[in-house]
Short mmCIF file of C-alpha atoms in Angstrom, two decimals:
data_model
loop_
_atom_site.label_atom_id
_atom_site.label_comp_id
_atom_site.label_asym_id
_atom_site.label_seq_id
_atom_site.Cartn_x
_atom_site.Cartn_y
_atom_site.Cartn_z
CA UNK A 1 102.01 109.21 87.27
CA UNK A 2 100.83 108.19 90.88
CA UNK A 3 102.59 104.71 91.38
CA UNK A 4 100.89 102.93 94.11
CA UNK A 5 103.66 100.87 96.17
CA UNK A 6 101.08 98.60 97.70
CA UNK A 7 100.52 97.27 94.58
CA UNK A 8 104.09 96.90 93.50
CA UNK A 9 105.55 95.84 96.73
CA UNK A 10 102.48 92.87 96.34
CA UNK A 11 103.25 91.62 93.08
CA UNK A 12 107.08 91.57 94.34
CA UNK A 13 105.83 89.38 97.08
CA UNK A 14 103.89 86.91 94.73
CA UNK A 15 106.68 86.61 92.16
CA UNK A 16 109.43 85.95 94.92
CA UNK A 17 106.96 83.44 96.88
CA UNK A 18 106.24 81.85 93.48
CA UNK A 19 109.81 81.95 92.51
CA UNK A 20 111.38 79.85 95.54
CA UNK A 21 108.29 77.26 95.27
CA UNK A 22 109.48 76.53 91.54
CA UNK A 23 113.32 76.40 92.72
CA UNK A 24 112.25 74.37 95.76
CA UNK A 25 109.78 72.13 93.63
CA UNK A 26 112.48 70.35 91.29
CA UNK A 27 115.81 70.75 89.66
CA UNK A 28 116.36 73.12 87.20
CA UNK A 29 116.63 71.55 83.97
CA UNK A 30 116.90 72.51 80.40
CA UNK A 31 112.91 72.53 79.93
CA UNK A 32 112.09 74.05 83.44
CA UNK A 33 113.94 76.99 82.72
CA UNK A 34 111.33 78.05 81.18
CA UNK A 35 108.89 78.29 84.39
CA UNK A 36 111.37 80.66 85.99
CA UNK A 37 109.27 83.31 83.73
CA UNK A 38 106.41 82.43 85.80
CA UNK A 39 107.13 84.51 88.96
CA UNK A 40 107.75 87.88 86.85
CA UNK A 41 104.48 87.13 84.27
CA UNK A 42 102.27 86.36 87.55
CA UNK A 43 103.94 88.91 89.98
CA UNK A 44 103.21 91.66 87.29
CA UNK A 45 99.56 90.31 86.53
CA UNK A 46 99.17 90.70 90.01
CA UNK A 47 100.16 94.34 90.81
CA UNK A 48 98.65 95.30 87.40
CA UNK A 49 95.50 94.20 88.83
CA UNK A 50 95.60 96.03 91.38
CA UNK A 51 95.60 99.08 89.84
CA UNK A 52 93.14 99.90 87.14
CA UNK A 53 93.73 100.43 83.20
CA UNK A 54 95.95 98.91 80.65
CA UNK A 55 98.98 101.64 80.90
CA UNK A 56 99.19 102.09 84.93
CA UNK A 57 99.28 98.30 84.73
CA UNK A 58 102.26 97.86 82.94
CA UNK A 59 104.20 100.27 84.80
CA UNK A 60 103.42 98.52 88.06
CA UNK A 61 104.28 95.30 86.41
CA UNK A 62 107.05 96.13 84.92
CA UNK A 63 108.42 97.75 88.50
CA UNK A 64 107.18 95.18 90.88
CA UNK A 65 109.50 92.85 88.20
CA UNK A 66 112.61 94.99 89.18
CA UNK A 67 112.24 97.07 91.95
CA UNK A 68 112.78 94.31 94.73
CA UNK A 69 115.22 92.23 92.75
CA UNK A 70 117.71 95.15 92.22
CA UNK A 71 117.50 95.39 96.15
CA UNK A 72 118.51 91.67 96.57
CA UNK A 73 120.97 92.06 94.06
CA UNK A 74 122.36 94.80 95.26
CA UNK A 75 122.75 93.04 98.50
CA UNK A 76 124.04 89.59 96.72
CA UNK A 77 126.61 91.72 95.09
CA UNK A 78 127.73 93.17 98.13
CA UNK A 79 128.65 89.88 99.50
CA UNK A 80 129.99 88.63 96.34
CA UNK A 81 132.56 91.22 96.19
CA UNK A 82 133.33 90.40 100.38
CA UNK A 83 133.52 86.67 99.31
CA UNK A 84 134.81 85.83 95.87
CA UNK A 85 136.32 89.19 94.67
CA UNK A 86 135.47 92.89 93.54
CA UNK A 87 135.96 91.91 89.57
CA UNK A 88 133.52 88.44 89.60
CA UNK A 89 131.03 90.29 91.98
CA UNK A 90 130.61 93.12 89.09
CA UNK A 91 130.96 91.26 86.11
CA UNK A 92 127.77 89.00 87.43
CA UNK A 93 126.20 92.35 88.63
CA UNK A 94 126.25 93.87 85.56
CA UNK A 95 125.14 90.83 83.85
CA UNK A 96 122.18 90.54 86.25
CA UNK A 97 121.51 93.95 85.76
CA UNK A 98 120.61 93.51 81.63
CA UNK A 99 118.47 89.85 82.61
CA UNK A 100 116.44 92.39 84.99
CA UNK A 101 115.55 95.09 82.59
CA UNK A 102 114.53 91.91 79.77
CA UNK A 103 112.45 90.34 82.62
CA UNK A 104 110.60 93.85 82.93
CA UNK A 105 109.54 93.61 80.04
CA UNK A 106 107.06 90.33 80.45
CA UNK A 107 106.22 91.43 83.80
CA UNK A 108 105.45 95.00 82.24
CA UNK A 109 103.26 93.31 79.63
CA UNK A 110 101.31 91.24 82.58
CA UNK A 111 100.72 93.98 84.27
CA UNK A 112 99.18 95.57 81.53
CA UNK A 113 96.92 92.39 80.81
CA UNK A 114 95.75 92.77 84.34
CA UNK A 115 95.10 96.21 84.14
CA UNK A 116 93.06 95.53 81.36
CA UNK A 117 90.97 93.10 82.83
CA UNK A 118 90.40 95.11 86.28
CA UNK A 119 89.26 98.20 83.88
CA UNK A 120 87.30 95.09 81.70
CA UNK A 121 85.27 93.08 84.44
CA UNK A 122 81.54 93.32 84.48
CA UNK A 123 79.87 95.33 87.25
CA UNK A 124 76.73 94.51 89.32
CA UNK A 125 74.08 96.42 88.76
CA UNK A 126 73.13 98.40 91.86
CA UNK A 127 69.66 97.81 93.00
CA UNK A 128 67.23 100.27 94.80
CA UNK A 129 66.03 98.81 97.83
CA UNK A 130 62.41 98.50 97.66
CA UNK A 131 60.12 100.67 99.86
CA UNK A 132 58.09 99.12 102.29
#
């Protein structure tokens, strides 16, 4: 499978830009916890459109999901382990390890949405330009 980067590297974009105007937006509360989904379901939406067809979608989804965050927490575990100790820093990475792989899931099944409905849009018909 061809993965096109552009595409996953843009939803990544979307879903972190989304996901630091919900956290900036208001405190986290039992019921907003539930918009923190946002930023995965539209971040995948958006790289599945990008690409065309239901299948490719989901892949791009599902890796623009992951992809960046495992580099931030890759970093954020790094400086755990300098700051509050090598046994707390891996015990949250490998917790935030499993929530990644169950976020790539809704972000897989966005992108496959918006695959769909890039593959599904209507197309103008191409006119003939009249002769003169």
């Amino acid at each position: 499978m061809n993965i096109n980067w552009r595409a996953v590297l843009t939803g990544f974009v979307v879903a972190i830009a989304l996901g630091a105007f919900i956290a900036w937006a208001g405190p986290l509360t039992e019921t907003s916890v539930y918009l923190l989904a946002m930023p995965g379901l539209v971040g995948g939406f958006v790289a599945g459109y990008m690409v065309s067809g239901a299948g490719s979608g989901a892949v791009h989804g599902a890796l623009a999901t992951i992809v960046g965050a495992l580099v931030l927490l890759a970093i954020l575990t790094v400086a755990a382990a300098l700051f509050v100790g090598l046994v707390p820093a891996v015990a949250g990475a490998s917790v935030a390890v499993l929530a990644l792989f169950v976020q790539a899931i809704p972000g897989g099944v966005a992108g496959a949405v918006g695959g769909w409905m890039k593959g599904r849009r209507t197309r103008e018909p191409v006119t003939e330009p009249t002769p003169r």
